[in-house]
Structure formats: C-alpha cells, structure tokens
PDB file of C-alpha atoms in Angstrom:
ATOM      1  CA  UNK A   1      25.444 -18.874   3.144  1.00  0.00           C
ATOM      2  CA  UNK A   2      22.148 -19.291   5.085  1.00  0.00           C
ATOM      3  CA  UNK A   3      19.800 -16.806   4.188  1.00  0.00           C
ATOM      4  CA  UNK A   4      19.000 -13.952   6.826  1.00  0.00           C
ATOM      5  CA  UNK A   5      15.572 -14.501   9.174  1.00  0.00           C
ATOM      6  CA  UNK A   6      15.317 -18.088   7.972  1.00  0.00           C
ATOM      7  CA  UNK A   7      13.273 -20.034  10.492  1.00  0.00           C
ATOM      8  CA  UNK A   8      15.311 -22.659  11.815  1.00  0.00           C
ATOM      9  CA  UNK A   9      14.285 -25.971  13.017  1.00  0.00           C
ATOM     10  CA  UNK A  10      13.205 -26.588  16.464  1.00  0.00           C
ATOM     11  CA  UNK A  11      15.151 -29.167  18.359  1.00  0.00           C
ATOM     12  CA  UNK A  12      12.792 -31.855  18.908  1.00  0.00           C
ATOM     13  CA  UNK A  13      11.723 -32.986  22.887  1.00  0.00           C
ATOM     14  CA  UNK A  14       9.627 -35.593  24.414  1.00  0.00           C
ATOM     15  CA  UNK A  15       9.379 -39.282  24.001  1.00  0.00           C
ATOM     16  CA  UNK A  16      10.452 -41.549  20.752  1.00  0.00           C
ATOM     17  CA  UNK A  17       7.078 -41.720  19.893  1.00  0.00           C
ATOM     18  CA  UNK A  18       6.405 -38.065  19.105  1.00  0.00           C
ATOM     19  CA  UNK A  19       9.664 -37.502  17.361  1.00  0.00           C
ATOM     20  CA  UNK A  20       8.685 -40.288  15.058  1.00  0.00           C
ATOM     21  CA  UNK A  21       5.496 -38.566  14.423  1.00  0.00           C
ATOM     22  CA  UNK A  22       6.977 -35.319  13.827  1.00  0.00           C
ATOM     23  CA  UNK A  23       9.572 -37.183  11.551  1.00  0.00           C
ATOM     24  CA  UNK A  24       6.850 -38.568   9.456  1.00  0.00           C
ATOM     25  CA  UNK A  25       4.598 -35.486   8.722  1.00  0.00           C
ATOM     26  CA  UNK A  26       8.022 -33.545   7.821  1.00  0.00           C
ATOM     27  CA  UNK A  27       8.920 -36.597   5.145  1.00  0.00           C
ATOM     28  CA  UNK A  28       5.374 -36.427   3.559  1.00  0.00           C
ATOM     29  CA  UNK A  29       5.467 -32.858   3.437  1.00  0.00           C
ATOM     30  CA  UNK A  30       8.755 -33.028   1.981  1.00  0.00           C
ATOM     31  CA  UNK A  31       7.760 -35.334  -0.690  1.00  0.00           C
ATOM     32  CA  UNK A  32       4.430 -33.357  -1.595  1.00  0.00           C
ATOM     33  CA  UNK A  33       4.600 -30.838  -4.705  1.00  0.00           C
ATOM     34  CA  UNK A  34       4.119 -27.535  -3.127  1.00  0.00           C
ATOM     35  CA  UNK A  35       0.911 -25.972  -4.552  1.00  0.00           C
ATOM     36  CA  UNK A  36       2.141 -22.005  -5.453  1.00  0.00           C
ATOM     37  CA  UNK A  37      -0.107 -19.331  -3.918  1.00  0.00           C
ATOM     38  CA  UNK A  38       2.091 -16.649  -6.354  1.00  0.00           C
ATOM     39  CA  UNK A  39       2.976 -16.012 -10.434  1.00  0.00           C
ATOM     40  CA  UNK A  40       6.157 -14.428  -9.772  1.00  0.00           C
ATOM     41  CA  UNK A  41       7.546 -12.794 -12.863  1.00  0.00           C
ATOM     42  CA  UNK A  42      10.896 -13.377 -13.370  1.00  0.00           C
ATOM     43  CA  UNK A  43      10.473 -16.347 -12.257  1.00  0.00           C
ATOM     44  CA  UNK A  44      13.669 -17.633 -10.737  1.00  0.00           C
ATOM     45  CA  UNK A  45      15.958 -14.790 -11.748  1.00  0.00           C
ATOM     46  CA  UNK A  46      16.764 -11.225 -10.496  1.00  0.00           C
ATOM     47  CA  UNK A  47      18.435  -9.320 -13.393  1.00  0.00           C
ATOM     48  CA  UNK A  48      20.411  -6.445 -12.152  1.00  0.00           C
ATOM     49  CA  UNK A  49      22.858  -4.242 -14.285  1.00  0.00           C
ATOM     50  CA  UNK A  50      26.272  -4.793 -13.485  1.00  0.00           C
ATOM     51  CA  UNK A  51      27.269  -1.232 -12.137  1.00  0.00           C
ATOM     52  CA  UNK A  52      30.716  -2.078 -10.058  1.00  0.00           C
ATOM     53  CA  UNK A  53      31.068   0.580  -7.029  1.00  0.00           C
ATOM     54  CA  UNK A  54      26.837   1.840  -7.231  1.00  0.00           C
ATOM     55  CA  UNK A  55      23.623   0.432  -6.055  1.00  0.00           C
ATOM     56  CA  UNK A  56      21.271  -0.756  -8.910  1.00  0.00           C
ATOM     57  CA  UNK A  57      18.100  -1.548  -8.515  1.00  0.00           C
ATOM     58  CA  UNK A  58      15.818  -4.908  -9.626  1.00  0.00           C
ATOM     59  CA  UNK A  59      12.101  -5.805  -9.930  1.00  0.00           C
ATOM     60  CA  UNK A  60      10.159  -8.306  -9.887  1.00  0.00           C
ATOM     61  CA  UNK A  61       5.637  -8.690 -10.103  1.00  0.00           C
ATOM     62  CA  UNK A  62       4.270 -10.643  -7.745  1.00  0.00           C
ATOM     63  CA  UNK A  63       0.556 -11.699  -7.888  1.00  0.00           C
ATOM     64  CA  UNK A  64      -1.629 -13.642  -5.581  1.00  0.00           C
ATOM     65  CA  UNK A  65      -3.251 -16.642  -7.917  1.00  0.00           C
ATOM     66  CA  UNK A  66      -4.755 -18.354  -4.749  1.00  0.00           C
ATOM     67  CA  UNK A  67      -8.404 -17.591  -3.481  1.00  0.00           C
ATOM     68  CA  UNK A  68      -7.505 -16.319  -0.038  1.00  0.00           C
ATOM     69  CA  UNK A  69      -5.346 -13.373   1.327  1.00  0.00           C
ATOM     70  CA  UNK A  70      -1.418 -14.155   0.930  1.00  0.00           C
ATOM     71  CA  UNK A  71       1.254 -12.265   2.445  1.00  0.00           C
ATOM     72  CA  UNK A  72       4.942 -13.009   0.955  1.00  0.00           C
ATOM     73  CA  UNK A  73       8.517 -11.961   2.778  1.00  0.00           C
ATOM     74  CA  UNK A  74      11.767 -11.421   1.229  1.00  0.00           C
ATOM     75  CA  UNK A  75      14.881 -12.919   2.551  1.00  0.00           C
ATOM     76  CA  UNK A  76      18.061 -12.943   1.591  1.00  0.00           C
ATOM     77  CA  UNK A  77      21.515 -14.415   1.620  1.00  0.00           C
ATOM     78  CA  UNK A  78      23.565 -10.908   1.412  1.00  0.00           C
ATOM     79  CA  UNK A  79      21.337  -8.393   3.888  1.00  0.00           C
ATOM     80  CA  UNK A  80      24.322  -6.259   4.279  1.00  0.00           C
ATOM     81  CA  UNK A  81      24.253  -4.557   0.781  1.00  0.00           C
ATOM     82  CA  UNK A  82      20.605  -5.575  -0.313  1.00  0.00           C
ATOM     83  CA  UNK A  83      17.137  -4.456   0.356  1.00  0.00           C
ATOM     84  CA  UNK A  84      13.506  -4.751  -0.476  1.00  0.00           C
ATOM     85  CA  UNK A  85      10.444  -2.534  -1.317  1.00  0.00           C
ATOM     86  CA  UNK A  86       8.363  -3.608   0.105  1.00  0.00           C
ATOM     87  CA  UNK A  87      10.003  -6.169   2.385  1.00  0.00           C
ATOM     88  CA  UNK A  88       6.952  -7.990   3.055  1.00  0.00           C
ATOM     89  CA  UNK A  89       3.035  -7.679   2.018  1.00  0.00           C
ATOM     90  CA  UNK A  90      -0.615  -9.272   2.228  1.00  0.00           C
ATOM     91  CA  UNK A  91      -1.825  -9.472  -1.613  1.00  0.00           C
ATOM     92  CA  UNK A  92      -5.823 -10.146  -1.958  1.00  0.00           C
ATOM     93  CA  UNK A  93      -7.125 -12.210  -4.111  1.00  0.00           C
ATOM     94  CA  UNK A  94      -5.588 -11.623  -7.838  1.00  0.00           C
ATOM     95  CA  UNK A  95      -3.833  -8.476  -6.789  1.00  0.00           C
ATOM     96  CA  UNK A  96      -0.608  -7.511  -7.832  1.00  0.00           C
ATOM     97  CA  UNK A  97       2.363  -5.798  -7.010  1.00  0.00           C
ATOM     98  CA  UNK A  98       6.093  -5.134  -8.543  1.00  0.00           C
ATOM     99  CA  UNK A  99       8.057  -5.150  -5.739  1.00  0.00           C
ATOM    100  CA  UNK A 100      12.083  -3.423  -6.027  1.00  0.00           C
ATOM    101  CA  UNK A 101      15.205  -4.688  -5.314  1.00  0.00           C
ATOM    102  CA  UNK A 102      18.060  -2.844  -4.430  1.00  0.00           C
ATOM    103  CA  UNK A 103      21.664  -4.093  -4.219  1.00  0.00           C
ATOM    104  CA  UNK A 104      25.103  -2.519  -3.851  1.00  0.00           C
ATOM    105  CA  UNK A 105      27.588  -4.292  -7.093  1.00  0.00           C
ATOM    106  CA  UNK A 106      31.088  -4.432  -4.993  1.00  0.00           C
ATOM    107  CA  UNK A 107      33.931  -2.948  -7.106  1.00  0.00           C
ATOM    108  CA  UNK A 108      36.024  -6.369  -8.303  1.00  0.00           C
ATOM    109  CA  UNK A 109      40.306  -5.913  -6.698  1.00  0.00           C
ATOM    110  CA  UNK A 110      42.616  -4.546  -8.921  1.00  0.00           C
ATOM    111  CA  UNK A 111      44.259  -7.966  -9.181  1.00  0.00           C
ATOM    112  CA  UNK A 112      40.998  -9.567 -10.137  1.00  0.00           C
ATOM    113  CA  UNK A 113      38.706  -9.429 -13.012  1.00  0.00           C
ATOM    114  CA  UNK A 114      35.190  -8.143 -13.521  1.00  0.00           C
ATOM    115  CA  UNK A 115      33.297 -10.932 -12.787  1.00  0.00           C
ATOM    116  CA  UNK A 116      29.395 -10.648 -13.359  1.00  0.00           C
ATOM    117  CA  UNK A 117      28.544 -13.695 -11.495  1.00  0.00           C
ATOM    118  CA  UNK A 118      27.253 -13.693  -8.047  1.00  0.00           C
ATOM    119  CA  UNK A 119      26.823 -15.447  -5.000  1.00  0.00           C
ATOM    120  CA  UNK A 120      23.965 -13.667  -3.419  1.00  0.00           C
ATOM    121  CA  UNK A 121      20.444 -15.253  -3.515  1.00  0.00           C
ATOM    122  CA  UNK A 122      17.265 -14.374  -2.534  1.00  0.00           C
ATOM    123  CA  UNK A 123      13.627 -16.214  -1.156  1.00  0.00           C
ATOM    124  CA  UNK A 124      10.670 -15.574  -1.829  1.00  0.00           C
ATOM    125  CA  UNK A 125       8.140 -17.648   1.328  1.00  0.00           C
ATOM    126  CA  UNK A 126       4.338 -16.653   1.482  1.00  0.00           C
ATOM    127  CA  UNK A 127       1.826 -18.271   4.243  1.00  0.00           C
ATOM    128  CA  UNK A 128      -2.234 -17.853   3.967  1.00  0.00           C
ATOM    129  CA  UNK A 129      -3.926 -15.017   5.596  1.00  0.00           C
ATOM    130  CA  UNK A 130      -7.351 -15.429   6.972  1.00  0.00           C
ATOM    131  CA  UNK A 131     -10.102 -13.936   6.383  1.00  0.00           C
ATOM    132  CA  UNK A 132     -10.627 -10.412   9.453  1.00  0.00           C
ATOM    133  CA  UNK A 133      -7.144 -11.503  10.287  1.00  0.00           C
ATOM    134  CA  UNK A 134      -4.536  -8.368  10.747  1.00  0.00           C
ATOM    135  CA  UNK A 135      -1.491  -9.125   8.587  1.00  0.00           C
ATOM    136  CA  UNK A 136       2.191  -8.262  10.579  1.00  0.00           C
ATOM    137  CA  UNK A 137       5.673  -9.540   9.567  1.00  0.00           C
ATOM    138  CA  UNK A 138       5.902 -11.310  12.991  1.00  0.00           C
ATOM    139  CA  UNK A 139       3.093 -13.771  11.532  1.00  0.00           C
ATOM    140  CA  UNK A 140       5.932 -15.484   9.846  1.00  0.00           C
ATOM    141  CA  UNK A 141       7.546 -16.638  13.286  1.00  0.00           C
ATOM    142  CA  UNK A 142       4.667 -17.045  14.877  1.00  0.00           C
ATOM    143  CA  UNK A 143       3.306 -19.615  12.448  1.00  0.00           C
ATOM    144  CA  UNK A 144       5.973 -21.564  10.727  1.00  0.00           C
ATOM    145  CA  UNK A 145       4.850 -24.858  10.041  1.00  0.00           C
ATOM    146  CA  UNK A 146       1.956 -22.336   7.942  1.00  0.00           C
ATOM    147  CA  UNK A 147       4.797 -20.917   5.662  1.00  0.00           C
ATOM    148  CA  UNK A 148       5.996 -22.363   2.208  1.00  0.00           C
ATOM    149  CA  UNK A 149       8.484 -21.199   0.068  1.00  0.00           C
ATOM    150  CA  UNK A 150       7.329 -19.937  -3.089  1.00  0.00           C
ATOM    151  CA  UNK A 151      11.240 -19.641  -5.053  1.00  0.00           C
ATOM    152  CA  UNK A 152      14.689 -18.933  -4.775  1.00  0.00           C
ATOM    153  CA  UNK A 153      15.763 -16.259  -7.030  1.00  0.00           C
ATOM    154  CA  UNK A 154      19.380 -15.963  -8.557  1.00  0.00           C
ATOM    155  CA  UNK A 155      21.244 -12.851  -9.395  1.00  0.00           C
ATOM    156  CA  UNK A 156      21.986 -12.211 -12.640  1.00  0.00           C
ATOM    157  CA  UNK A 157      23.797  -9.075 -13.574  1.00  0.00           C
ATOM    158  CA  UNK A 158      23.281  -7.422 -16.974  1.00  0.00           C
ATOM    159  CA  UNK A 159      25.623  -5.023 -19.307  1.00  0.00           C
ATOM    160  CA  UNK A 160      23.585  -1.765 -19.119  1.00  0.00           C
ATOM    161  CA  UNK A 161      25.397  -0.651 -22.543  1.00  0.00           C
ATOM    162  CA  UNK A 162      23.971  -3.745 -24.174  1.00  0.00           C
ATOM    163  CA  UNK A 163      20.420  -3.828 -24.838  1.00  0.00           C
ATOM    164  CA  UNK A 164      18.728  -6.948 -24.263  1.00  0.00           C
ATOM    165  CA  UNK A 165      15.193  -8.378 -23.560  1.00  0.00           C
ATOM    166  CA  UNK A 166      15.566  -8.737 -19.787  1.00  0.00           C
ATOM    167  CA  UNK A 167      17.075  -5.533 -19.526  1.00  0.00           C
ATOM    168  CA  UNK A 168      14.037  -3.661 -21.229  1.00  0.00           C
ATOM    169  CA  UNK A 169      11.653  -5.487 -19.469  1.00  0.00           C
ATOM    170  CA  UNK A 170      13.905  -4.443 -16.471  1.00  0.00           C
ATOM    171  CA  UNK A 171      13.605  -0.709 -17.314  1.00  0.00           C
ATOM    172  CA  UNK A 172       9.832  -1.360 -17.317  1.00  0.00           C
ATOM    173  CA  UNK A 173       8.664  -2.838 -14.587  1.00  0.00           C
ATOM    174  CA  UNK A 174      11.048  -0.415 -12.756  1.00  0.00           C
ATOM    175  CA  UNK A 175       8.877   2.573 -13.996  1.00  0.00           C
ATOM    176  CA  UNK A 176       6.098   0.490 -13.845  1.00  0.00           C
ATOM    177  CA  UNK A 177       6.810   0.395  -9.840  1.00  0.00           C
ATOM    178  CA  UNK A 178       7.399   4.226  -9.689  1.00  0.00           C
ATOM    179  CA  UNK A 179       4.218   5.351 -11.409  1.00  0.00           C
ATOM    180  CA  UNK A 180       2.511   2.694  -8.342  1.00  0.00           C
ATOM    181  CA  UNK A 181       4.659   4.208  -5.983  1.00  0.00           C
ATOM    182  CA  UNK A 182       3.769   8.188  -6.662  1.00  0.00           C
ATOM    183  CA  UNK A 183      -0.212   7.231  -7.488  1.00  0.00           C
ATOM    184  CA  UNK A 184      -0.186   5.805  -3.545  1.00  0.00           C
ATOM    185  CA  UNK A 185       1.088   8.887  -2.308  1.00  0.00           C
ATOM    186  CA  UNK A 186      -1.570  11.165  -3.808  1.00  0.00           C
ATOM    187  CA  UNK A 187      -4.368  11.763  -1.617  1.00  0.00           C
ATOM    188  CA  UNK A 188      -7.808   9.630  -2.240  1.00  0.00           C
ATOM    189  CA  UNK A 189      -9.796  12.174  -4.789  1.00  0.00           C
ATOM    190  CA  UNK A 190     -12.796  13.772  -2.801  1.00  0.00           C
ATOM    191  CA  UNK A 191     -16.247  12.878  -3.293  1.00  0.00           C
ATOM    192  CA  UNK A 192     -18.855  14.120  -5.470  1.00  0.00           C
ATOM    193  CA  UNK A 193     -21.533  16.251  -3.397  1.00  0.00           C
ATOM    194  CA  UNK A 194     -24.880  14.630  -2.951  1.00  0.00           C
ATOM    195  CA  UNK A 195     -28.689  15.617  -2.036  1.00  0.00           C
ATOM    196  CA  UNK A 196     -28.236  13.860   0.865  1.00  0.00           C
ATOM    197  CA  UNK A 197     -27.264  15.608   4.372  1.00  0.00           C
ATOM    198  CA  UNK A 198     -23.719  16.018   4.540  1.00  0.00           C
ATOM    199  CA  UNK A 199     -21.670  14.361   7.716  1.00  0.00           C
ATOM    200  CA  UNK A 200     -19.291  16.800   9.415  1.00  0.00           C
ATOM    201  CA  UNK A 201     -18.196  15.923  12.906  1.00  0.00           C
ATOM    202  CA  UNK A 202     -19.958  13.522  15.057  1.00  0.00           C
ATOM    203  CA  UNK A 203     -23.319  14.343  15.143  1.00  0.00           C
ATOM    204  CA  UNK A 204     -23.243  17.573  13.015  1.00  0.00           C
ATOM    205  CA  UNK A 205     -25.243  17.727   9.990  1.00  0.00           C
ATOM    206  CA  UNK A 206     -25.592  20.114   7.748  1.00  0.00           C
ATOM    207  CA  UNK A 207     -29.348  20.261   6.281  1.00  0.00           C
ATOM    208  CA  UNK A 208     -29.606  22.487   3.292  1.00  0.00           C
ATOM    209  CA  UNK A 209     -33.851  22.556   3.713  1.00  0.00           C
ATOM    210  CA  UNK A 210     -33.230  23.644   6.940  1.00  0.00           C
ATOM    211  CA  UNK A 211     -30.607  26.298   6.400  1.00  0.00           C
ATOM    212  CA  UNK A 212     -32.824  28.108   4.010  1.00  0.00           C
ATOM    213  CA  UNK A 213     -35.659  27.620   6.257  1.00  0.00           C
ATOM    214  CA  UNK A 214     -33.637  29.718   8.881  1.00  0.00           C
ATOM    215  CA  UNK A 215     -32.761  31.906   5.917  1.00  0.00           C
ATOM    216  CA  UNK A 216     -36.155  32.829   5.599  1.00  0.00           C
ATOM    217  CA  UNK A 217     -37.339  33.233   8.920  1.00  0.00           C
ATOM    218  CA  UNK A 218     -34.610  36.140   9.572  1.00  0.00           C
ATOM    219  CA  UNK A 219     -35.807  37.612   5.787  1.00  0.00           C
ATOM    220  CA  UNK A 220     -39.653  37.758   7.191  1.00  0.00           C
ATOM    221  CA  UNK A 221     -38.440  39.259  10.805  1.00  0.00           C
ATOM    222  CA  UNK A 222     -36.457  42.116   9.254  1.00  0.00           C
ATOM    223  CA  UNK A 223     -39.822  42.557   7.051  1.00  0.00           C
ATOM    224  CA  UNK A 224     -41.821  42.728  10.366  1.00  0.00           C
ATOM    225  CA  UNK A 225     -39.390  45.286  12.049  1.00  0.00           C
ATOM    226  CA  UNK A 226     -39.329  47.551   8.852  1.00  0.00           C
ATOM    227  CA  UNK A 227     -43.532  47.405   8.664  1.00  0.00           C
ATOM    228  CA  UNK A 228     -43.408  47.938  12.353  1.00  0.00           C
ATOM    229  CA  UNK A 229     -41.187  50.954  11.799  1.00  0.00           C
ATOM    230  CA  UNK A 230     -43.220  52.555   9.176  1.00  0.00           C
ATOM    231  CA  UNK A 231     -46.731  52.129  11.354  1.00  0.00           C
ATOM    232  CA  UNK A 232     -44.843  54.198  14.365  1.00  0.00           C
ATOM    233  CA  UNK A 233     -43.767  56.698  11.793  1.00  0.00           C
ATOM    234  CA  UNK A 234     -47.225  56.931  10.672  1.00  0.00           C
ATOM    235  CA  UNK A 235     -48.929  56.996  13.842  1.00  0.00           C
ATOM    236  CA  UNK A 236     -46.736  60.021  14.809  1.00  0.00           C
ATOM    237  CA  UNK A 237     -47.310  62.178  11.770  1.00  0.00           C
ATOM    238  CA  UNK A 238     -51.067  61.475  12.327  1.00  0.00           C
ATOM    239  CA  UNK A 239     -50.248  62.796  16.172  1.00  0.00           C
ATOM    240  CA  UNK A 240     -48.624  65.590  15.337  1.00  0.00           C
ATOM    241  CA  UNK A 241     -51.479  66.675  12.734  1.00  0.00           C
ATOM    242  CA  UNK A 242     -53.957  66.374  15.384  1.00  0.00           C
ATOM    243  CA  UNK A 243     -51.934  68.740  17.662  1.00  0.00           C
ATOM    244  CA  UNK A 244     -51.740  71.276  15.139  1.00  0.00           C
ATOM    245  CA  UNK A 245     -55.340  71.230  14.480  1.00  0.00           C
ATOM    246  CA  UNK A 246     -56.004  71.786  18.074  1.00  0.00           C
ATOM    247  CA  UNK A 247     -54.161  74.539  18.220  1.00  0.00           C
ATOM    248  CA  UNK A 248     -56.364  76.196  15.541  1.00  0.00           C
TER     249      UNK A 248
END
C-alpha cells in the first residue's frame, strides 16, 4: 500500500534528449548512499503495545545531526487510524525532539487469531531549510527533487503485561514527550527588572529619575503654598493689632 502524500513522479515531456538527461541524474542519484541529515532513535522500528479495540500511542527522538536547518514529515501507509505529533517540523542545528505516534490496534474476527504483526508502515523524509527561510509543510511539494528519505519504520506491537527493554524505553520517551509538551505550554518566565528605562508601549518610557524629579517638584509647591499661607495669616494678625491700637 502506497504511503499517503507520497510525491509521485512527474510524467516526463519534451524531446529524447531531455528524458535521457533526466534518466541519468535519477540513476546516479539512485546509486549514491544517501547522506542522513537525522539520528532517529528507534531506528527502523515503531514499538507499540498490542491493545486490540484502543488507540496506543508510540515515540520516537528525532535529532538534526546536519549543520543547517532540517524539517522532517511523517507519512504513512494506514492514515485512517494513525497520526502524528507533530506531523511535520524544522529542527536547528543539533536540536531534538520525541515526536508521538498514535495508532488505533483493530480488534482481530472472532474466527481469527490475535495476530501482533502488522502491515502498516511509516516514512520518515526530511529536505534542508535555508538559512531566513520560513519553514511550511507545503515546502515538501514545492521542492521535491530537495527531499530525501531518511527511513521506513515498521510496526512492531508489544505485550504490555510483559516487561521488556523496548517497552520501558517506550514508557520513557512517552513521558519524556509529555514533560516537553506541558513545559511549551507554560508561559516564557518574565524578566528580571533592570536600571535601565523600562519599554511600555511604543514610545512610552517610564524614567524612574524623572518620576521622582516630578515627585519632588509637587513636595516643594505644597511647601510654597503652606509658607504662603502662614505669611497671609501673619500679615493679618499684624493688621488687626494695628487697628486695635488705633482705636486706643
């Protein structure tokens, strides 16, 4: 079964010439070893456990060993009853990233046995990224003859009441992919205050010096008005004693 968003080949036009070029180049790339761009870990195999009737889950690390921006996509042979998280992603240099796996396990027929073997595959293809370039999924169509395939991955399915190596190592990448998960959802932590002016807005700044300046400007008018006050109240006690000794 082919797998699902595999690029298929273009139907070749134009004169004998330029098929026989096109032939060519595909032959030697064919016969070239395919330099990896990713350390995929498993390496060829997707261990599931074998849960007839539920969806179980898988995981896998992927990490960019190339020196330039990679993005990978997942495809698969059985996109009906299997998914990926994340489907696709650009990796940086050395960075790494457990992606998860999620497949339905049909329930065998009554008249058949449990069989743990399965049919399904998966593909792993990755292309180079340049440098200020924008990564999007449609990259992948839009530049084919760019994209390599990194590995095909079987399914194996596990006995979840028998403990094994793979399954352990299962259990913790899988937690391993949740704790990355919830970390990304927590908002960046805030940053530590600073002597220097503090951005708010466009064009707003808030300058501490200056603040207290202002501070202290309304501290030495209220000072005025109350020496002002107590002059007037002065002046008219000194009014009304030279009144009275008028009167005298």
């Amino acid at each position: 079964m082919p797998f699902s968003h595999e690029n298929q080949p273009e139907k070749n036009g134009g004169s004998a010439p330029s098929s026989s070029k096109t032939t060519i180049a595909a032959v030697a790339k064919a016969l070239l070893p395919t330099r990896r761009r990713l350390r995929l870990d498993p390496r060829s195999k997707l261990y599931f456990p074998y849960e007839p009737g539920k969806q179980v889950r898988s995981a896998i690390r992927i990490v960019n060993i190339s020196r330039c921006n990679v993005a990978f996509k997942f495809q698969t042979t059985a996109p009906k009853s299997c998914y990926m998280r994340p489907p696709s992603a650009m990796l940086t240099p050395r960075e790494s990233i457990i992606a998860t796996v999620f497949k339905f396990v049909e329930p065998p027929e009554e008249s058949e046995k449990q069989d743990k073997k399965s049919k399904d595959k998966f593909k792993i293809v990755s292309m180079k990224i340049k440098e200020g370039m924008e990564f999007t999924v449609e990259l992948f169509d839009e530049q084919r003859d760019a994209v390599s395939v990194e590995q095909i991955l079987k399914v194996i399915f596990l006995d979840p009441d028998a403990p094994c190596r793979e399954l352990e190592k299962l259990k913790n990448q899988l937690a391993d992919a949740e704790a990355a998960a919830e970390a990304r959802k927590k908002p960046p932590p805030a940053e530590e205050d600073t002597a220097a002016p503090r951005q708010v807005g466009e064009g707003l700044v808030i300058d501490e010096w200056s603040r207290k300046r202002e501070g202290r400007g309304i501290w030495l008018n209220n000072k005025v008005k109350q020496v002002i006050q107590v002059m007037s109240l002065k002046d008219r006690q000194s009014n009304r004693e030279d009144s009275i000794l008028c009167c005298f």
